[in-house]
Tab-separated table of C-alpha atoms in Angstrom:
chain	number	residue	atom	x	y	z
A	1	SER	CA	-52.604	-40.290	-165.886
A	2	GLN	CA	-55.048	-40.625	-162.998
A	3	PRO	CA	-54.032	-38.971	-159.694
A	4	ALA	CA	-53.071	-41.516	-157.045
A	5	PHE	CA	-55.341	-41.871	-154.054
A	6	HIS	CA	-53.061	-42.307	-151.048
A	7	ARG	CA	-54.135	-44.138	-147.891
A	8	SER	CA	-52.714	-44.259	-144.405
A	9	LEU	CA	-50.177	-47.091	-144.041
A	10	THR	CA	-51.151	-47.533	-140.382
A	11	ASP	CA	-54.724	-48.695	-141.060
A	12	LEU	CA	-55.140	-50.334	-144.435
A	13	SER	CA	-58.465	-51.911	-143.446
A	14	ASN	CA	-60.088	-48.505	-142.979
A	15	PRO	CA	-61.378	-47.235	-146.346
A	16	TYR	CA	-61.720	-43.749	-144.894
A	17	ALA	CA	-58.372	-43.539	-143.152
A	18	PRO	CA	-56.696	-40.094	-142.809
A	19	ARG	CA	-55.451	-38.616	-146.037
A	20	PRO	CA	-53.791	-35.383	-147.174
A	21	SER	CA	-56.034	-32.337	-146.822
A	22	ALA	CA	-57.944	-31.263	-149.904
A	23	PRO	CA	-57.209	-27.816	-151.315
A	24	SER	CA	-59.628	-25.198	-149.913
A	25	VAL	CA	-60.428	-23.844	-153.387
A	26	ALA	CA	-61.927	-26.076	-156.035
A	27	THR	CA	-59.699	-27.061	-158.913
A	28	PRO	CA	-60.727	-28.366	-162.347
A	29	ARG	CA	-61.664	-32.032	-162.182
A	30	ALA	CA	-59.509	-34.524	-164.008
A	31	SER	CA	-61.055	-37.364	-166.020
A	32	ARG	CA	-61.896	-40.321	-163.823
A	33	PRO	CA	-62.248	-44.018	-164.573
A	34	THR	CA	-65.743	-45.352	-165.143
A	35	ILE	CA	-66.694	-48.029	-162.641
A	36	ALA	CA	-70.038	-49.034	-164.120
A	37	ASP	CA	-68.660	-52.112	-165.925
A	38	PRO	CA	-66.961	-55.108	-164.254
A	39	VAL	CA	-63.200	-55.440	-164.691
A	40	ASP	CA	-60.629	-58.115	-163.894
A	41	THR	CA	-57.812	-55.720	-162.982
A	42	PRO	CA	-58.423	-53.195	-160.163
A	43	THR	CA	-58.279	-49.532	-161.131
A	44	PHE	CA	-57.654	-48.318	-157.590
A	45	GLN	CA	-54.152	-46.790	-157.361
A	46	GLY	CA	-53.704	-46.332	-153.621
A	47	GLU	CA	-52.300	-48.563	-150.886
A	48	VAL	CA	-53.972	-51.960	-150.461
A	49	PRO	CA	-53.356	-54.864	-148.044
A	50	ASP	CA	-51.303	-57.903	-149.122
A	51	TYR	CA	-54.148	-60.370	-148.619
A	52	ASP	CA	-57.716	-60.777	-149.828
A	53	SER	CA	-60.564	-59.917	-147.488
A	54	ASN	CA	-63.122	-62.524	-146.541
A	55	GLU	CA	-66.348	-62.540	-148.502
A	56	ASN	CA	-68.723	-60.786	-146.097
A	57	SER	CA	-72.004	-59.452	-147.457
A	58	ASN	CA	-72.684	-57.648	-144.160
A	59	ALA	CA	-69.606	-55.421	-144.337
A	60	GLN	CA	-70.595	-51.760	-144.036
A	61	PRO	CA	-68.641	-48.647	-145.056
A	62	ILE	CA	-67.262	-46.456	-142.316
A	63	ALA	CA	-69.145	-43.168	-142.017
A	64	PRO	CA	-67.254	-40.148	-143.397
A	65	ALA	CA	-65.592	-37.849	-140.882
A	66	PRO	CA	-67.165	-34.444	-140.172
A	67	PRO	CA	-66.090	-31.711	-142.605
A	68	PRO	CA	-63.171	-29.459	-141.608
A	69	ASP	CA	-63.881	-25.872	-140.626
A	70	ASP	CA	-62.024	-24.458	-143.627
A	71	LEU	CA	-64.493	-26.136	-145.996
A	72	PHE	CA	-66.927	-23.262	-145.528
A	73	GLY	CA	-66.535	-19.656	-146.572
A	74	ARG	CA	-66.434	-16.609	-144.299
A	75	VAL	CA	-69.833	-14.914	-144.099
A	76	PRO	CA	-69.962	-12.000	-141.590
A	77	ALA	CA	-73.638	-12.526	-140.685
A	78	TYR	CA	-72.973	-16.163	-139.760
A	79	TYR	CA	-69.640	-16.212	-137.944
A	80	GLY	CA	-69.347	-19.217	-135.665
A	81	LEU	CA	-72.046	-21.173	-137.513
A	82	SER	CA	-71.489	-24.924	-137.864
A	83	THR	CA	-73.224	-27.823	-139.564
A	84	GLU	CA	-75.447	-28.192	-136.503
A	85	GLU	CA	-78.805	-26.461	-136.677
A	86	THR	CA	-78.475	-23.255	-134.629
A	87	PRO	CA	-81.520	-21.186	-133.556
A	88	GLN	CA	-81.514	-17.545	-134.646
A	89	LEU	CA	-83.200	-15.324	-132.052
A	90	PRO	CA	-85.964	-13.118	-133.485
A	91	PRO	CA	-85.910	-9.316	-133.213
A	92	ALA	CA	-87.788	-7.692	-130.332
A	93	PRO	CA	-91.503	-7.186	-131.087
A	94	THR	CA	-92.523	-3.642	-132.004
A	95	LYS	CA	-96.299	-3.999	-131.699
A	96	THR	CA	-98.102	-3.755	-128.378
A	97	ARG	CA	-100.990	-5.765	-126.998
A	98	PRO	CA	-104.428	-4.105	-127.464
A	99	MET	CA	-106.919	-3.226	-124.718
A	100	PRO	CA	-108.658	-6.098	-122.865
A	101	SER	CA	-111.521	-7.762	-124.685
A	102	SER	CA	-115.147	-8.019	-123.575
A	103	ALA	CA	-117.263	-11.083	-124.338
A	104	GLY	CA	-120.484	-9.612	-122.912
A	105	ARG	CA	-123.063	-11.778	-121.222
A	106	CYS	CA	-123.976	-15.365	-121.886
A	107	PRO	CA	-127.455	-15.999	-123.345
A	108	PRO	CA	-129.870	-18.241	-121.431
A	109	VAL	CA	-129.660	-22.011	-121.838
A	110	PRO	CA	-132.100	-23.329	-124.490
A	111	GLY	CA	-134.953	-25.363	-123.058
A	112	LEU	CA	-135.056	-29.181	-123.204
A	113	SER	CA	-138.339	-30.986	-122.626
A	114	ARG	CA	-138.561	-34.396	-120.934
A	115	ALA	CA	-139.718	-35.970	-124.189
A	116	GLU	CA	-136.640	-34.607	-126.003
A	117	ALA	CA	-134.356	-35.817	-123.204
A	118	GLN	CA	-135.925	-39.307	-123.348
A	119	ARG	CA	-135.594	-39.507	-127.138
A	120	ALA	CA	-131.932	-38.527	-126.863
A	121	LEU	CA	-131.322	-41.352	-124.352
A	122	GLN	CA	-133.213	-43.877	-126.490
A	123	ALA	CA	-131.088	-42.919	-129.505
A	124	GLU	CA	-127.921	-43.457	-127.421
A	125	VAL	CA	-129.155	-46.874	-126.194
A	126	SER	CA	-129.896	-47.982	-129.762
A	127	ARG	CA	-126.228	-47.433	-130.645
A	128	HIS	CA	-125.153	-50.032	-128.035
A	129	THR	CA	-126.312	-53.554	-128.855
A	130	CYS	CA	-125.640	-54.778	-125.311
A	131	TRP	CA	-127.659	-52.120	-123.538
A	132	GLY	CA	-131.164	-52.955	-122.379
A	133	LYS	CA	-133.983	-50.704	-123.631
A	134	GLY	CA	-136.182	-51.058	-120.544
A	135	PRO	CA	-134.888	-48.097	-118.497
A	136	ALA	CA	-134.958	-45.740	-121.526
A	137	THR	CA	-138.615	-46.707	-122.112
A	138	ASP	CA	-140.067	-47.024	-118.594
A	139	MET	CA	-138.044	-44.438	-116.633
A	140	ARG	CA	-139.646	-41.605	-114.645
A	141	PHE	CA	-138.066	-38.143	-114.584
A	142	ALA	CA	-137.295	-36.538	-111.240
A	143	ASN	CA	-135.876	-33.275	-112.654
A	144	ILE	CA	-133.718	-31.753	-115.404
A	145	LEU	CA	-131.057	-29.214	-114.426
A	146	SER	CA	-129.732	-26.995	-117.233
A	147	SER	CA	-126.416	-25.146	-117.306
A	148	HIS	CA	-123.689	-23.888	-119.610
A	149	ALA	CA	-120.278	-25.418	-120.278
A	150	PHE	CA	-117.744	-22.992	-121.735
A	151	HIS	CA	-114.913	-23.844	-124.112
A	152	TYR	CA	-112.193	-21.179	-124.406
A	153	GLU	CA	-109.513	-21.603	-127.107
A	154	LEU	CA	-106.312	-19.683	-127.801
A	155	ASP	CA	-104.055	-20.079	-130.866
A	156	THR	CA	-100.616	-18.472	-131.161
A	157	PHE	CA	-99.024	-18.719	-134.606
A	158	THR	CA	-95.230	-18.395	-134.424
A	159	GLU	CA	-92.204	-18.525	-136.700
A	160	ARG	CA	-88.876	-20.072	-135.731
A	161	ARG	CA	-85.695	-19.631	-137.753
A	162	SER	CA	-82.452	-21.543	-137.507
A	163	ALA	CA	-79.386	-21.787	-139.723
A	164	GLN	CA	-76.589	-24.234	-140.505
A	165	TRP	CA	-73.772	-24.733	-142.972
A	166	CYS	CA	-74.621	-27.351	-145.592
A	167	TYR	CA	-72.708	-29.063	-148.348
A	168	GLU	CA	-73.749	-31.192	-151.295
A	169	PRO	CA	-72.255	-32.441	-154.577
A	170	TYR	CA	-71.708	-29.591	-157.007
A	171	ARG	CA	-73.161	-30.538	-160.400
A	172	GLY	CA	-72.394	-27.353	-162.317
A	173	GLU	CA	-75.556	-25.370	-161.545
A	174	PRO	CA	-75.418	-21.522	-161.333
A	175	LEU	CA	-74.411	-20.267	-157.878
A	176	ASP	CA	-75.011	-17.156	-155.806
A	177	LEU	CA	-71.438	-16.858	-154.561
A	178	ILE	CA	-70.164	-15.055	-151.483
A	179	GLU	CA	-68.471	-12.527	-153.766
A	180	HIS	CA	-71.831	-11.423	-155.216
A	181	GLY	CA	-72.779	-9.315	-152.202
A	182	GLU	CA	-73.347	-9.144	-148.475
A	183	ALA	CA	-75.395	-12.010	-147.102
A	184	PRO	CA	-78.603	-10.995	-145.271
A	185	GLY	CA	-79.198	-12.006	-141.671
A	186	ALA	CA	-81.490	-14.868	-140.822
A	187	TRP	CA	-84.458	-12.600	-140.082
A	188	ASP	CA	-83.744	-10.275	-143.024
A	189	VAL	CA	-84.682	-12.927	-145.588
A	190	SER	CA	-88.308	-12.466	-146.635
A	191	VAL	CA	-90.196	-15.752	-146.208
A	192	PRO	CA	-93.989	-15.338	-145.934
A	193	PRO	CA	-95.902	-18.178	-144.267
A	194	PRO	CA	-97.870	-20.377	-146.686
A	195	GLU	CA	-100.971	-20.382	-144.441
A	196	LEU	CA	-101.832	-18.822	-141.084
A	197	PHE	CA	-102.386	-21.050	-138.036
A	198	LYS	CA	-101.058	-24.126	-139.816
A	199	ASP	CA	-97.756	-25.939	-139.175
A	200	SER	CA	-95.293	-25.739	-142.054
A	201	LEU	CA	-91.561	-26.018	-142.795
A	202	ARG	CA	-89.280	-24.562	-145.469
A	203	PHE	CA	-85.572	-24.855	-146.265
A	204	ILE	CA	-84.005	-21.852	-148.007
A	205	GLU	CA	-80.525	-21.158	-149.332
A	206	VAL	CA	-79.381	-17.823	-147.908
A	207	PRO	CA	-78.314	-15.451	-150.743
A	208	HIS	CA	-74.602	-14.704	-151.230
A	209	THR	CA	-73.331	-17.624	-149.087
A	210	CYS	CA	-72.291	-20.164	-151.757
A	211	SER	CA	-68.821	-21.384	-152.587
A	212	VAL	CA	-67.356	-24.389	-154.396
A	213	LYS	CA	-64.685	-26.452	-152.674
A	214	ASN	CA	-62.828	-29.663	-153.427
A	215	CYS	CA	-64.276	-32.634	-151.596
A	216	TYR	CA	-62.513	-33.096	-148.269
A	217	HIS	CA	-63.241	-36.829	-148.144
A	218	CYS	CA	-61.742	-37.993	-151.453
A	219	VAL	CA	-59.349	-35.042	-152.015
A	220	ALA	CA	-61.275	-34.084	-155.186
A	221	PHE	CA	-60.625	-37.502	-156.777
A	222	GLY	CA	-64.272	-38.589	-156.674
A	223	ARG	CA	-63.456	-42.169	-155.648
A	224	VAL	CA	-62.620	-43.908	-152.388
A	225	ARG	CA	-61.306	-47.373	-151.673
A	226	CYS	CA	-63.970	-50.066	-151.629
A	227	HIS	CA	-64.898	-51.019	-148.065
A	228	ARG	CA	-65.640	-54.637	-149.031
A	229	CYS	CA	-62.407	-55.650	-150.794
A	230	CYS	CA	-60.102	-52.885	-149.434
A	231	GLY	CA	-59.040	-51.894	-152.960
A	232	ARG	CA	-57.983	-55.352	-154.228
A	233	GLY	CA	-61.056	-55.894	-156.409
A	234	LYS	CA	-61.236	-59.556	-155.329
A	235	LEU	CA	-62.538	-61.380	-152.260
A	236	LYS	CA	-61.633	-64.703	-150.741
A	237	CYS	CA	-64.181	-67.284	-151.916
A	238	ALA	CA	-66.450	-68.230	-149.023
A	239	ASP	CA	-67.276	-71.711	-150.387
A	240	CYS	CA	-63.701	-72.998	-150.523
A	241	ALA	CA	-62.148	-70.574	-147.982
A	242	GLY	CA	-59.822	-69.318	-150.718
A	243	ARG	CA	-58.264	-72.746	-151.436
A	244	GLY	CA	-59.756	-73.039	-154.918
A	245	HIS	CA	-60.830	-76.666	-154.443
A	246	ALA	CA	-63.343	-78.685	-152.455
A	247	THR	CA	-63.868	-82.370	-151.613
A	248	ASN	CA	-66.753	-84.175	-153.282
A	249	SER	CA	-68.972	-85.547	-150.512
A	250	LYS	CA	-69.900	-88.650	-152.541
A	251	THR	CA	-66.610	-89.684	-154.196
A	252	GLY	CA	-64.127	-88.048	-151.826
A	253	ALA	CA	-62.257	-86.656	-154.825
A	254	ARG	CA	-60.788	-83.174	-154.797
A	255	GLU	CA	-62.526	-80.953	-157.324
A	256	ALA	CA	-62.216	-77.363	-158.414
A	257	CYS	CA	-64.576	-75.047	-156.530
A	258	PRO	CA	-67.553	-74.454	-158.845
A	259	ARG	CA	-68.169	-70.986	-157.427
A	260	CYS	CA	-64.733	-69.449	-158.019
A	261	PHE	CA	-63.701	-71.898	-160.803
A	262	GLY	CA	-60.654	-73.006	-158.862
A	263	THR	CA	-59.116	-69.558	-158.392
A	264	GLY	CA	-60.031	-69.186	-154.719
A	265	ARG	CA	-61.047	-65.581	-155.432
A	266	ARG	CA	-64.245	-63.883	-156.556
A	267	ARG	CA	-64.870	-60.445	-158.024
A	268	CYS	CA	-66.133	-57.953	-155.435
A	269	THR	CA	-69.816	-57.266	-156.059
A	270	VAL	CA	-69.658	-53.778	-154.524
A	271	CYS	CA	-66.999	-52.212	-156.745
A	272	LEU	CA	-67.288	-54.728	-159.642
A	273	GLY	CA	-63.553	-55.427	-159.408
A	274	HIS	CA	-62.353	-51.804	-159.571
A	275	GLY	CA	-61.316	-51.687	-155.934
A	276	GLN	CA	-62.882	-48.229	-155.634
A	277	VAL	CA	-66.373	-46.757	-155.382
A	278	ASN	CA	-67.930	-43.339	-155.736
A	279	CYS	CA	-67.165	-41.030	-152.832
A	280	PRO	CA	-70.246	-40.971	-150.562
A	281	VAL	CA	-69.760	-37.266	-149.797
A	282	CYS	CA	-69.478	-35.804	-153.317
A	283	ALA	CA	-71.235	-38.666	-155.184
A	284	GLY	CA	-68.160	-39.198	-157.371
A	285	ILE	CA	-68.018	-35.590	-158.608
A	286	GLY	CA	-65.049	-34.407	-156.532
A	287	GLN	CA	-66.448	-30.956	-155.760
A	288	LEU	CA	-68.857	-29.677	-153.120
A	289	LYS	CA	-71.231	-26.756	-153.046
A	290	THR	CA	-71.286	-25.134	-149.585
A	291	TYR	CA	-73.910	-22.655	-148.431
A	292	VAL	CA	-75.851	-21.450	-145.402
A	293	ARG	CA	-79.243	-23.079	-145.147
A	294	LEU	CA	-82.095	-21.280	-143.415
A	295	ILE	CA	-84.716	-23.479	-141.766
A	296	VAL	CA	-88.037	-21.683	-141.279
A	297	ALA	CA	-90.635	-23.485	-139.163
A	298	TRP	CA	-94.150	-22.181	-138.623
A	299	ARG	CA	-96.109	-23.658	-135.764
A	300	ASN	CA	-99.558	-23.128	-134.355
A	301	HIS	CA	-99.615	-23.457	-130.564
A	302	HIS	CA	-103.114	-24.363	-129.434
A	303	SER	CA	-104.387	-24.287	-125.852
A	304	ASP	CA	-107.885	-24.504	-124.461
A	305	HIS	CA	-109.756	-24.546	-121.182
A	306	ILE	CA	-113.176	-25.993	-120.385
A	307	ILE	CA	-115.449	-24.851	-117.570
A	308	GLU	CA	-118.141	-27.447	-116.838
A	309	LYS	CA	-119.683	-29.700	-114.234
A	310	PRO	CA	-117.128	-32.165	-112.800
A	311	GLU	CA	-119.231	-35.259	-113.642
A	312	LEU	CA	-118.942	-34.671	-117.394
A	313	PRO	CA	-115.556	-35.519	-119.019
A	314	SER	CA	-113.994	-32.438	-120.618
A	315	GLY	CA	-113.239	-34.261	-123.856
A	316	LEU	CA	-116.964	-34.524	-124.573
A	317	ILE	CA	-117.417	-30.754	-124.557
A	318	ARG	CA	-114.592	-30.262	-127.073
A	319	THR	CA	-116.430	-32.269	-129.734
A	320	ALA	CA	-119.982	-31.103	-128.952
A	321	ARG	CA	-121.734	-28.455	-131.007
A	322	GLY	CA	-122.174	-25.137	-129.275
A	323	THR	CA	-122.778	-21.430	-129.792
A	324	LYS	CA	-119.916	-19.065	-130.607
A	325	LEU	CA	-120.056	-16.235	-128.082
A	326	PHE	CA	-116.804	-14.448	-128.873
A	327	GLU	CA	-114.040	-14.553	-131.493
A	328	GLU	CA	-111.078	-12.243	-132.076
A	329	GLU	CA	-107.914	-12.308	-134.193
A	330	SER	CA	-105.000	-9.852	-134.052
A	331	PHE	CA	-101.217	-9.619	-133.944
A	332	LEU	CA	-101.544	-9.972	-130.168
A	333	VAL	CA	-104.809	-10.556	-128.306
A	334	SER	CA	-105.680	-9.455	-124.796
A	335	PRO	CA	-107.431	-11.720	-122.311
A	336	ILE	CA	-111.182	-11.522	-121.842
A	337	SER	CA	-111.831	-9.136	-118.960
A	338	GLU	CA	-115.619	-8.819	-118.989
A	339	PHE	CA	-117.949	-11.798	-118.987
A	340	SER	CA	-120.854	-12.988	-116.896
A	341	ASP	CA	-118.835	-15.988	-115.644
A	342	ASP	CA	-115.602	-14.911	-113.899
A	343	THR	CA	-113.989	-18.344	-114.363
A	344	VAL	CA	-113.834	-17.676	-118.116
A	345	CYS	CA	-111.912	-14.427	-117.504
A	346	VAL	CA	-109.466	-16.212	-115.193
A	347	ALA	CA	-108.883	-19.013	-117.740
A	348	SER	CA	-108.362	-16.509	-120.564
A	349	HIS	CA	-105.879	-14.442	-118.558
A	350	GLY	CA	-103.903	-17.556	-117.596
A	351	LEU	CA	-103.588	-18.893	-121.157
A	352	VAL	CA	-102.704	-15.505	-122.700
A	353	SER	CA	-100.034	-14.917	-120.044
A	354	ARG	CA	-98.538	-18.368	-120.594
A	355	HIS	CA	-98.412	-17.933	-124.377
A	356	ALA	CA	-96.667	-14.565	-123.942
A	357	THR	CA	-93.558	-16.120	-122.350
A	358	GLN	CA	-93.457	-19.743	-123.453
A	359	TRP	CA	-91.691	-19.580	-126.850
A	360	VAL	CA	-88.857	-17.065	-126.495
A	361	GLN	CA	-86.969	-18.366	-129.556
A	362	GLU	CA	-89.973	-17.874	-131.821
A	363	LYS	CA	-91.536	-14.777	-133.309
A	364	VAL	CA	-95.277	-14.323	-132.773
A	365	LEU	CA	-96.991	-13.599	-136.101
A	366	ARG	CA	-100.649	-13.822	-135.141
A	367	GLN	CA	-103.013	-14.770	-132.315
A	368	ARG	CA	-106.685	-15.627	-132.107
A	369	HIS	CA	-109.030	-16.690	-129.326
A	370	SER	CA	-112.667	-17.698	-129.077
A	371	LEU	CA	-115.332	-18.708	-126.582
A	372	ARG	CA	-118.143	-21.214	-127.094
A	373	SER	CA	-121.047	-22.112	-124.883
A	374	VAL	CA	-122.369	-25.675	-124.868
A	375	PRO	CA	-125.749	-26.401	-123.211
A	376	VAL	CA	-125.634	-29.210	-120.620
A	377	TYR	CA	-128.701	-30.914	-119.103
A	378	GLU	CA	-128.405	-33.163	-116.062
A	379	CYS	CA	-131.353	-35.574	-116.097
A	380	SER	CA	-132.284	-37.401	-112.869
A	381	CYS	CA	-134.594	-40.391	-113.382
A	382	TYR	CA	-136.047	-43.436	-111.609
A	383	TYR	CA	-136.227	-46.960	-112.957
A	384	LYS	CA	-137.788	-49.609	-110.645
A	385	ASP	CA	-137.210	-47.231	-107.721
A	386	GLN	CA	-133.503	-46.940	-108.648
A	387	LEU	CA	-132.224	-43.392	-109.161
A	388	PHE	CA	-129.793	-42.805	-112.023
A	389	ARG	CA	-128.521	-39.777	-113.913
A	390	TYR	CA	-127.464	-39.053	-117.454
A	391	TRP	CA	-126.436	-35.913	-119.315
A	392	VAL	CA	-127.621	-34.470	-122.598
A	393	PHE	CA	-125.200	-31.890	-123.953
A	394	GLY	CA	-124.536	-29.872	-127.092
A	395	LEU	CA	-126.845	-28.534	-129.756
A	396	ASP	CA	-126.645	-31.988	-131.363
A	397	SER	CA	-128.040	-33.670	-128.193
A	398	GLN	CA	-125.158	-36.003	-127.391
A	399	VAL	CA	-125.593	-38.254	-124.341
A	400	HIS	CA	-123.286	-39.338	-121.533
A	401	ALA	CA	-124.887	-42.171	-119.515
A	402	GLU	CA	-122.317	-43.855	-117.293
A	403	GLU	CA	-125.024	-44.564	-114.676
A	404	TYR	CA	-127.492	-46.195	-117.065
A	405	PRO	CA	-128.936	-49.236	-115.206
A	406	ALA	CA	-128.882	-51.701	-118.114
A	407	ARG	CA	-125.271	-51.417	-119.320
A	408	VAL	CA	-124.485	-55.099	-119.809
A	409	CYS	CA	-122.076	-57.299	-121.779
A	410	CYS	CA	-123.002	-59.831	-124.447
A	411	GLY	CA	-124.153	-63.116	-122.916
A	412	CYS	CA	-125.526	-61.495	-119.726
A	413	SER	CA	-129.218	-61.495	-118.914
A	414	ILE	CA	-131.112	-58.210	-119.066
A	415	SER	CA	-133.713	-57.641	-116.370
């Protein structure tokens, strides 16, 4: 005989009402009724209300209650752990930061002739259909000022570990049980990163933390009362309000309801008339596998700083081609201490210091930093006695021309 599934008599409408506690140790599963095929007689054996529920397609099941504490085994390395993700602090670093780095001196800015500067502006104008070509053709150069823009970048690659108790339906697979040995700590599990300086995430089952328990939600039965029909297998017909008959609008005669065939009741489409459905926690199996899950997250923290003239937006320098002046990769890098431009040293020291204290719950695996120089040319020109400026920057001769005299919209006249 099938074990009865008892419900609380104080709340028959709640399909997940309180029930007797499930045994803490899994027991052999009894045979359970198949609910794949429709039936006319409910197979649910627990308490049900004395009346049919209304036919409501929007009825939703009540979410299962959180698992009890005794569902999980006792693992010394993870005492106090819950189902919430809990950060595991990394061990103190053993490696020290190396001596300060030297980037040397910056090479001179490559030359840019007036003809090259004009061709760069003409190429930029040709990419804008609404810009007039007159200034780019007839302008007169006043001067070209050359300088360097510097782009300093720092990457810190870290690893963060957290742990939580997890549970899932147990389907008979081999298990690494608690009895098989002492479980390693969160940072004792060897998990190499898949790729340096690239974000990644892995979920790992900690060895020797598994156990099998009876499902706390269905008391190892595998089924729970249907939330739509409350275990009765039938619903009150919505077309005839459960009366079983309706009035013909043309003849006024009373006729049997064509939807429920005069019964006033319809088979529940959720449970197919069984009055019960698979337990949402154990998926109808009745047993749960519990284990400690280790969440390992690798993250690359990127910061940069740009030193340039204030008239040129910093975002332009980030995408421009330049010359690599310095590059270094190590477990920990030291800030640049020697360079011809002191502002680069100050920016490097500030970013390295900030990265050293910003992620205390993460373990630093690797760092790298680099310095690029991008040539910048400020071109001052006259067009019809009007002075305007534009900038040519990067080894690919990009142009920034916010002051170009003939920036117009479609439909406007171009002088």
